[in-house]
Short mmCIF file of C-alpha atoms and ligand atoms in Angstrom, two decimals:
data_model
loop_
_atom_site.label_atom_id
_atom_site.label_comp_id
_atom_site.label_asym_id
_atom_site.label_seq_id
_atom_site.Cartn_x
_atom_site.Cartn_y
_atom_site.Cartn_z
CA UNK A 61 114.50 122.40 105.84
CA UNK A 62 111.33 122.38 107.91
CA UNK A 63 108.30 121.82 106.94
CA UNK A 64 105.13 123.58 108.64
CA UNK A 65 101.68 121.33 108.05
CA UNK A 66 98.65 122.07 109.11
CA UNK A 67 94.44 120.73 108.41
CA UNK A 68 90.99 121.98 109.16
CA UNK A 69 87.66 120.76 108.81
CA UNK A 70 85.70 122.85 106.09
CA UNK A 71 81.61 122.46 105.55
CA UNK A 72 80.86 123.43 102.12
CA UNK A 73 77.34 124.27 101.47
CA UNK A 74 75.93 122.68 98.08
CA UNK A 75 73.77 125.34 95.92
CA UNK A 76 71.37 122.42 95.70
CA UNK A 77 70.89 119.14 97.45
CA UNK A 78 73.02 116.73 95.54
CA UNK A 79 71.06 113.49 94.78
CA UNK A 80 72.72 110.19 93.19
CA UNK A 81 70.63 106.22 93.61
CA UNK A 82 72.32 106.21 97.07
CA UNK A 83 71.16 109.30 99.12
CA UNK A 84 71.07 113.21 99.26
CA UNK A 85 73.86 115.22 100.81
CA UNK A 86 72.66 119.34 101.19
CA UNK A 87 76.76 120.14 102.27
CA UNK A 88 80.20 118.83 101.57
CA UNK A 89 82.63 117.96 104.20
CA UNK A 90 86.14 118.59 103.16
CA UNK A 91 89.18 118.85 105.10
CA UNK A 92 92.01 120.98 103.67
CA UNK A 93 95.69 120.59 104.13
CA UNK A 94 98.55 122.73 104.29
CA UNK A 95 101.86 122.35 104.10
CA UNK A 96 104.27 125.31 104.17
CA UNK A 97 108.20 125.73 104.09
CA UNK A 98 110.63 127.99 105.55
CA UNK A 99 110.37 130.19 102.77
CA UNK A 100 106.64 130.89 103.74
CA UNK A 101 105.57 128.83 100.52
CA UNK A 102 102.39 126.85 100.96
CA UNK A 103 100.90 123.67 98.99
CA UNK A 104 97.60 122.90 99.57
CA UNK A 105 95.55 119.80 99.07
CA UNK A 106 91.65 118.47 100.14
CA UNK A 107 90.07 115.79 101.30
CA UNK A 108 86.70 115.28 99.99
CA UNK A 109 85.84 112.26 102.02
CA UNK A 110 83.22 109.57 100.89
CA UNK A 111 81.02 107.28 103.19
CA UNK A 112 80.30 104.86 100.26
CA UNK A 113 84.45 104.00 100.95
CA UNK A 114 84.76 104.27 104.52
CA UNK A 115 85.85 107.56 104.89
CA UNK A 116 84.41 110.57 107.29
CA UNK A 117 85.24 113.88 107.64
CA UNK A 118 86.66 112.24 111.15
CA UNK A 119 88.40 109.59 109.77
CA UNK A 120 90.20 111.96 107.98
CA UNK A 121 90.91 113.99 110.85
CA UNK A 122 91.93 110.53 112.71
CA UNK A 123 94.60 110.04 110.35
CA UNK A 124 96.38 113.27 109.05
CA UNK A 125 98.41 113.72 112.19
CA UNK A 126 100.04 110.54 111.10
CA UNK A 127 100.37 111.10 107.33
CA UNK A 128 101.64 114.86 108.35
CA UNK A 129 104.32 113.15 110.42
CA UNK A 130 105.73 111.52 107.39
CA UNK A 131 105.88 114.70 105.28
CA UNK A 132 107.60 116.36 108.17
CA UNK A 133 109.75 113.18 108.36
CA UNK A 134 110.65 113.08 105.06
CA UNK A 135 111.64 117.17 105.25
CA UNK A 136 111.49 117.55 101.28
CA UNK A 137 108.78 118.59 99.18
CA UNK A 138 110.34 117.09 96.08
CA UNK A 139 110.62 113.85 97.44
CA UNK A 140 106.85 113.18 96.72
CA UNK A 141 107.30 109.26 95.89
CA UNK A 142 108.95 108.76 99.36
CA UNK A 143 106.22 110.57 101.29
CA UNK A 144 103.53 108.57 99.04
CA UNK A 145 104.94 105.13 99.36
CA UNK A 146 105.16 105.70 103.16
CA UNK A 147 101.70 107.07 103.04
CA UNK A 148 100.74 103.77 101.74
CA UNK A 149 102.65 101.85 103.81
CA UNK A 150 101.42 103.46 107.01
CA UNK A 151 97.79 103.69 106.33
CA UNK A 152 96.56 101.88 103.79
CA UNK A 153 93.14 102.63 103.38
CA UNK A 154 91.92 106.51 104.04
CA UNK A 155 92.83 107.47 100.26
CA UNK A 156 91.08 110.75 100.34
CA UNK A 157 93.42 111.85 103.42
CA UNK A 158 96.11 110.29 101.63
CA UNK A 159 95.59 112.56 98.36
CA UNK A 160 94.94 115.74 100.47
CA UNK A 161 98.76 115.30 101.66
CA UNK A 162 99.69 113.83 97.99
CA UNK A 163 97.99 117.50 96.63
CA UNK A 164 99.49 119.79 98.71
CA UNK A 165 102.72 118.21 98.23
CA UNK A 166 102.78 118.33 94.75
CA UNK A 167 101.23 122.04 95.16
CA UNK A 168 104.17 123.04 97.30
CA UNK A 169 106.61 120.86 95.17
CA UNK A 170 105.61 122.74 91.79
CA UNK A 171 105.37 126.21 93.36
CA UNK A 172 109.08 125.90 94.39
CA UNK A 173 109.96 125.16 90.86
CA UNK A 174 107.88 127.95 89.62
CA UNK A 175 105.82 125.72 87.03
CA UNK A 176 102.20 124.66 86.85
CA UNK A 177 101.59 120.88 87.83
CA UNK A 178 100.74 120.34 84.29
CA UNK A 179 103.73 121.80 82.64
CA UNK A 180 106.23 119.95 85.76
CA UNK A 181 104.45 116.83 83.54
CA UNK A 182 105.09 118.11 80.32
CA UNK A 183 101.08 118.10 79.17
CA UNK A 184 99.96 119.93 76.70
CA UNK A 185 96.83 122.11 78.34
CA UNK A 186 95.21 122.46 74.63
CA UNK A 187 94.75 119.15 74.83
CA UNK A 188 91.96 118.99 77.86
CA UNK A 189 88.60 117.58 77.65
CA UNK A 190 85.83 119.76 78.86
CA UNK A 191 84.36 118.20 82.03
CA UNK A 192 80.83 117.78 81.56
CA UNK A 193 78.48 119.40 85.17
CA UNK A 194 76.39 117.03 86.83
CA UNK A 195 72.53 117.09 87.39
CA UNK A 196 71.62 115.22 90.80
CA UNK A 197 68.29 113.08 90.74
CA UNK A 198 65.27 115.32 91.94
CA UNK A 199 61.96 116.19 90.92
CA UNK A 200 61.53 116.09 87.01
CA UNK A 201 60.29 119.42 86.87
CA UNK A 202 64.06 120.22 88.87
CA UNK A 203 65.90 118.31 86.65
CA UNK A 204 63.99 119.81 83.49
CA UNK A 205 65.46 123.25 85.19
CA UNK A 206 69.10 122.45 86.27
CA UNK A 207 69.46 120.78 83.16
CA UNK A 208 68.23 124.01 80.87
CA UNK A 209 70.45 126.38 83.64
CA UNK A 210 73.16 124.56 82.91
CA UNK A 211 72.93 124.48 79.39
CA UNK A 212 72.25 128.30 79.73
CA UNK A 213 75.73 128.80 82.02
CA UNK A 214 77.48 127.15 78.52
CA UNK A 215 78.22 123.43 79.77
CA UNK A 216 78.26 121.66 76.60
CA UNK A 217 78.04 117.78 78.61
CA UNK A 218 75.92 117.26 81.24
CA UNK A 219 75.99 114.32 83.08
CA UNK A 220 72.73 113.02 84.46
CA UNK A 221 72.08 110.72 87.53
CA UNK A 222 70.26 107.55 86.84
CA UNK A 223 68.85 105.06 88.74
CA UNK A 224 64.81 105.49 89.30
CA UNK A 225 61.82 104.44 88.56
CA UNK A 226 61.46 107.33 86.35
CA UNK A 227 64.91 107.26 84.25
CA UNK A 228 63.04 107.72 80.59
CA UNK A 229 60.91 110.26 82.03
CA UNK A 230 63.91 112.22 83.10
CA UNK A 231 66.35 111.57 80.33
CA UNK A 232 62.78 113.11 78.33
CA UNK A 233 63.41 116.09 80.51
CA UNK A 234 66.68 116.70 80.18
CA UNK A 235 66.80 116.11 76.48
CA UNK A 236 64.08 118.66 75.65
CA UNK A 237 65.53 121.18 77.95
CA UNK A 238 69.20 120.44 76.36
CA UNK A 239 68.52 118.91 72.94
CA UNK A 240 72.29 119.99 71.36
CA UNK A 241 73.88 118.36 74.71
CA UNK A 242 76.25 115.56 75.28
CA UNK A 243 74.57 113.22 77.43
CA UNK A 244 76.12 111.29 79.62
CA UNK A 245 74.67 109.53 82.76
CA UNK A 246 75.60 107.54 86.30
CA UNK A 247 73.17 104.94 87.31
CA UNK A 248 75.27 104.56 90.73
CA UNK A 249 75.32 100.40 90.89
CA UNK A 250 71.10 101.29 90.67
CA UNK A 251 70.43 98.49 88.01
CA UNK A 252 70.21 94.91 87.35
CA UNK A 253 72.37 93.79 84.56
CA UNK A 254 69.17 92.98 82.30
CA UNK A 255 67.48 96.50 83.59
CA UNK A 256 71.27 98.07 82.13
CA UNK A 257 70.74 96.45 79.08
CA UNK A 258 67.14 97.31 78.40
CA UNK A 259 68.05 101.09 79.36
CA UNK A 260 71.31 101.39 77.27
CA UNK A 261 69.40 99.96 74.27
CA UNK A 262 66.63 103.10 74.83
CA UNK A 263 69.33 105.63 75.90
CA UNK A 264 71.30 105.18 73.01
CA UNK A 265 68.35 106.18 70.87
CA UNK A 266 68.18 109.55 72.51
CA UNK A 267 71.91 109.71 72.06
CA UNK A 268 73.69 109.50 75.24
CA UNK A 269 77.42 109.10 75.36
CA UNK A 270 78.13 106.51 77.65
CA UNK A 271 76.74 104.90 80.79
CA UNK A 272 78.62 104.56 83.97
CA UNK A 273 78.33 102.38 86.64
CA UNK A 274 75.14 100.85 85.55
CA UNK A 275 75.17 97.75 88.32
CA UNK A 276 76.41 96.84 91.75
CA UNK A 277 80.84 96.84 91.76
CA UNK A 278 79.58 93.70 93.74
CA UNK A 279 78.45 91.70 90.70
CA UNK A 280 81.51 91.56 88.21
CA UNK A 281 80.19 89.23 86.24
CA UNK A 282 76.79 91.44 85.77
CA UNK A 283 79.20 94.62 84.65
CA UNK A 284 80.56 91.80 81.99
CA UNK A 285 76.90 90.64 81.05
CA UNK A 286 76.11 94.19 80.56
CA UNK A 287 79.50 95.29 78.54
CA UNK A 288 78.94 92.22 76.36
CA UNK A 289 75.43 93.48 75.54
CA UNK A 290 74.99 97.12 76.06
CA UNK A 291 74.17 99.55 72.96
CA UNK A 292 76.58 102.12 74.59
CA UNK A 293 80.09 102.33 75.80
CA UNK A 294 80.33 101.21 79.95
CA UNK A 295 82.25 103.37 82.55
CA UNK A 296 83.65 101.73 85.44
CA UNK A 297 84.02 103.83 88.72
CA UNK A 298 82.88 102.21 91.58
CA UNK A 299 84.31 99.01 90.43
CA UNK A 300 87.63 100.72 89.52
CA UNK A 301 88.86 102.37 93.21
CA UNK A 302 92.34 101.64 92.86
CA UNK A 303 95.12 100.40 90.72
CA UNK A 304 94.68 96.56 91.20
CA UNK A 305 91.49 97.11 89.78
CA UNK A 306 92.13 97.84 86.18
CA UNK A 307 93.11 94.67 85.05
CA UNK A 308 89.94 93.16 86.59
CA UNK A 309 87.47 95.50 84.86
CA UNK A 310 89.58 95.92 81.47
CA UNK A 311 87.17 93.17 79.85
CA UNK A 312 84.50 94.05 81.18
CA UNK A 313 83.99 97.91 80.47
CA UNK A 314 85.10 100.77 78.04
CA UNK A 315 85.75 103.58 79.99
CA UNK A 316 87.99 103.65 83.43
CA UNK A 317 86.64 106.50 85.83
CA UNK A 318 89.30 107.45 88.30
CA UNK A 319 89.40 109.65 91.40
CA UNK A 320 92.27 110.95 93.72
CA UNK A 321 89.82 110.26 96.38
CA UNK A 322 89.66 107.03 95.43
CA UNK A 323 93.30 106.51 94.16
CA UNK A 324 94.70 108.05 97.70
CA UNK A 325 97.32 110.37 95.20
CA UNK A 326 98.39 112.23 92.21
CA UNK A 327 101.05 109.49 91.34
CA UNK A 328 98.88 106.40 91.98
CA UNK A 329 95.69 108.32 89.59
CA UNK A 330 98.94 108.51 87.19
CA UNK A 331 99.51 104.88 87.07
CA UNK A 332 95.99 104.20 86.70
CA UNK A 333 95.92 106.05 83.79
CA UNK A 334 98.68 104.32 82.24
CA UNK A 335 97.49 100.76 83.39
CA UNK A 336 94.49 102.35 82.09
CA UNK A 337 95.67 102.82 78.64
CA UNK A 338 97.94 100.06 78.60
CA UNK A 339 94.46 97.32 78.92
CA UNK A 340 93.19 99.27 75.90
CA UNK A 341 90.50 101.25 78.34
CA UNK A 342 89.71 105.40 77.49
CA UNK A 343 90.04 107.49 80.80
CA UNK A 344 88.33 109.45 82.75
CA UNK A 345 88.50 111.52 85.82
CA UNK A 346 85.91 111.81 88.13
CA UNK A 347 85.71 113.82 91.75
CA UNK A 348 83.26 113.72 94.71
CA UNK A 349 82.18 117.17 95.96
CA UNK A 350 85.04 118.85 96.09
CA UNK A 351 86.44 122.16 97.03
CA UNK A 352 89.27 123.81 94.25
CA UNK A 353 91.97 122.74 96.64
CA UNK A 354 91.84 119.64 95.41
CA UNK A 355 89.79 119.69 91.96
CA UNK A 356 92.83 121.95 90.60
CA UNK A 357 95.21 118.86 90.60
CA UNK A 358 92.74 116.74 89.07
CA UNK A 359 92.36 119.32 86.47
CA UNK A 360 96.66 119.32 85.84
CA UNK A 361 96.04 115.57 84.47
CA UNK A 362 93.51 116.96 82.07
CA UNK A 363 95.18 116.68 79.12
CA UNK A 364 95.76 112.67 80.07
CA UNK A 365 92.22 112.39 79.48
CA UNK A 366 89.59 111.12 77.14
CA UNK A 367 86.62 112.42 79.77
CA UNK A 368 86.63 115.01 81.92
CA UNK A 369 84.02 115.03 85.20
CA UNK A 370 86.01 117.85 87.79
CA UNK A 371 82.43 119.48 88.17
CA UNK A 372 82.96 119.24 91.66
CA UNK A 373 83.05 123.03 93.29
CA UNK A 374 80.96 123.63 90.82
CA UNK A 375 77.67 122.61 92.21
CA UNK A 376 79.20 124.44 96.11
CA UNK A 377 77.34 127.68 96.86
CA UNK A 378 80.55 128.75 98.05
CA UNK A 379 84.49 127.65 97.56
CA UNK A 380 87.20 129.00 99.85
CA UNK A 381 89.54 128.13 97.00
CA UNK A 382 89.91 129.54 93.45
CA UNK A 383 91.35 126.99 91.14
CA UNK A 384 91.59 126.28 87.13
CA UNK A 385 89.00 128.42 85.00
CA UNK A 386 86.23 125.89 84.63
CA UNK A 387 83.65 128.43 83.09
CA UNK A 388 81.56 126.99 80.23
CA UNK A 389 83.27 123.43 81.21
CA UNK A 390 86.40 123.96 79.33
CA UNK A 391 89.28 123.47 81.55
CA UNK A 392 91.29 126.42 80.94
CA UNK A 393 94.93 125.16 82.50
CA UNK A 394 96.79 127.48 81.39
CA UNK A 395 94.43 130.61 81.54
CA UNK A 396 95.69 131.74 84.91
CA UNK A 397 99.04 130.08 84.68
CA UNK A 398 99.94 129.54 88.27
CA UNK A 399 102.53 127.66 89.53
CA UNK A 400 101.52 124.74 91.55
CA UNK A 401 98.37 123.11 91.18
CA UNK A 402 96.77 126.75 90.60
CA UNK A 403 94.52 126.86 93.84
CA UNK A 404 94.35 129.78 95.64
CA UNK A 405 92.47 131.17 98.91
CA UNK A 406 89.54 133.14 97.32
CA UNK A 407 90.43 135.93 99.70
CA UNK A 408 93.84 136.49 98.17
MG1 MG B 781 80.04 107.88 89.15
#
């Protein structure tokens, strides 16, 4: 066999400046991979890289040639644990490169089976969470607006970004413009661990969900001070990155929020899950901004989920990839039924 790879840089415009505690981004720079075999069948994965773990757009660029080498190396889509495991070996940081090769792979690997990612893993799609759609920090007049839009385009959970000096006053907003909503919001690392107290106490009174990420990934012993006290269930995701990190966060928070960017692969977000489950933590999945190419396989573990966060091409004013059916945030696997991950080129 012989395998044909290929990558290129993609900018994705945002419909609207994205905002978290951190900084703005107005575009999202992904960079797509493709890996084809003789047959002409392609798998394709993305890279959504993210600063706030080292990772560029260039970075990612830096490193595929090497990571391609191995798939070529290896010569066989179905040997996706070899190609992984030398991934890791190779380059061990760069996970978002990493899990574009890990997501075309599996792509290509399910498409020459004939089976959807989710059914190769024997999930049940009826069983997926909806993911909730994200509204950015902005003006509170903006967020009064994306908040109602979003309620009006049927998203039943909207998660909000935390981590001002105006948090009540835009929780206030969102809950008048979305009073039936699930609530959930992402303070970014933005508080102090008495601040994330103080605030979960408040939010739980307007009846948010859950709050994620309330302090610094830094301070592990503030996430504990605030699990120990907090009126609402915690969410871990930038203190839970990779695998090791489970057992150090299991007493300390409720919820573990994974990403394949973060995770650097399909299989390594699947052990996390089950390390996940097996410290007694609920799961969810997360994404950066993220073109379909890669939000699709995310979607295929679904069903593995107690939370669902895949709002990621979602908020682009343009995808070159179709993926799973994420209308009205229900996560409709099994509504197109394609083999592979279910990403397709718009254009086809
Ligand atoms: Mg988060």
């Amino acid at each position: 066999m012989t395998l044909d790879t290929e990558f290129e840089r993609v900018s994705l415009p945002l419909q609207d400046p994205f905002t978290i505690a951190r900084g703005t981004q107005t575009e999202a720079e992904n960079v797509i991979v493709r890996i084809a075999d003789e047959a002409g069948m392609t798998g394709v994965g993305g890279a959504a890289p993210s600063a706030h773990y080292g990772e560029t757009a260039a970075t990612v660029e830096a490193v595929l040639p090497e990571l391609l080498s191995i798939v070529e190396a290896v010569d066989d889509p179905h040997a996706i644990r070899e190609v992984e495991s030398r991934m890791a070996s190779a380059i061990g940081d760069n996970p978002a490169a990493r899990a574009a090769v890990s997501i075309a792979v599996h792509d290509l690997a399910a498409k020459r089976l004939g089976v959807p990612l989710y059914r190769l893993w024997g999930l049940d799609p009826s069983t997926a969470p909806a993911t909730s759609y994200t509204v950015g920090l902005d003006e509170t007049e903006r967020v009064r607006e994306k908040a109602a839009a979003a309620v009006e385009a049927g998203y039943p959970i909207l998660k909000v970004k935390l981590g001002t000096d105006r948090d009540r006053e835009l929780i206030d907003a969102v809950r008048e413009a979305a009073p039936d909503a699930r609530l959930r919001v992402d303070a970014n690392e933005a508080w102090t661990p008495r601040e994330a107290v103080e605030k979960s106490a408040w939010l739980a009174d307007r009846d948010v969900e859950f709050v994620e990420q309330p302090v610094p990934a830094g301070d592990p012993e503030g996430l504990r001070f605030v699990y120990e006290r907090s009126a609402l269930p915690i969410a871990a995701d930038e203190s839970c990155v990779t695998l090791s990190d489970v057992p150090a966060i299991a007493d300390r928070c409720d919820i573990a929020n994974l990403k394949l960017m973060k995770t650097g692969g399909v299989s390594e977000a699947r052990r996390m899950i089950a390390a996940a489950r097996a410290h007694g933590l609920e799961v969810m999945c997360g994404c950066m901004i993220e073109s379909n190419a890669s939000i699709a396989a995310a979607a295929g573990l679904a069903p593995l989920l107690d939370y669902a966060d895949l709002d990621g091409s979602l908020l682009l004013a343009e995808d070159p990839y179709e993926g799973i059916d994420l209308t009205g945030g229900e996560i409709r696997l099994d509504d197109r039924d394609r083999a592979g991950t279910g990403a397709r080129l718009a254009s086809e």
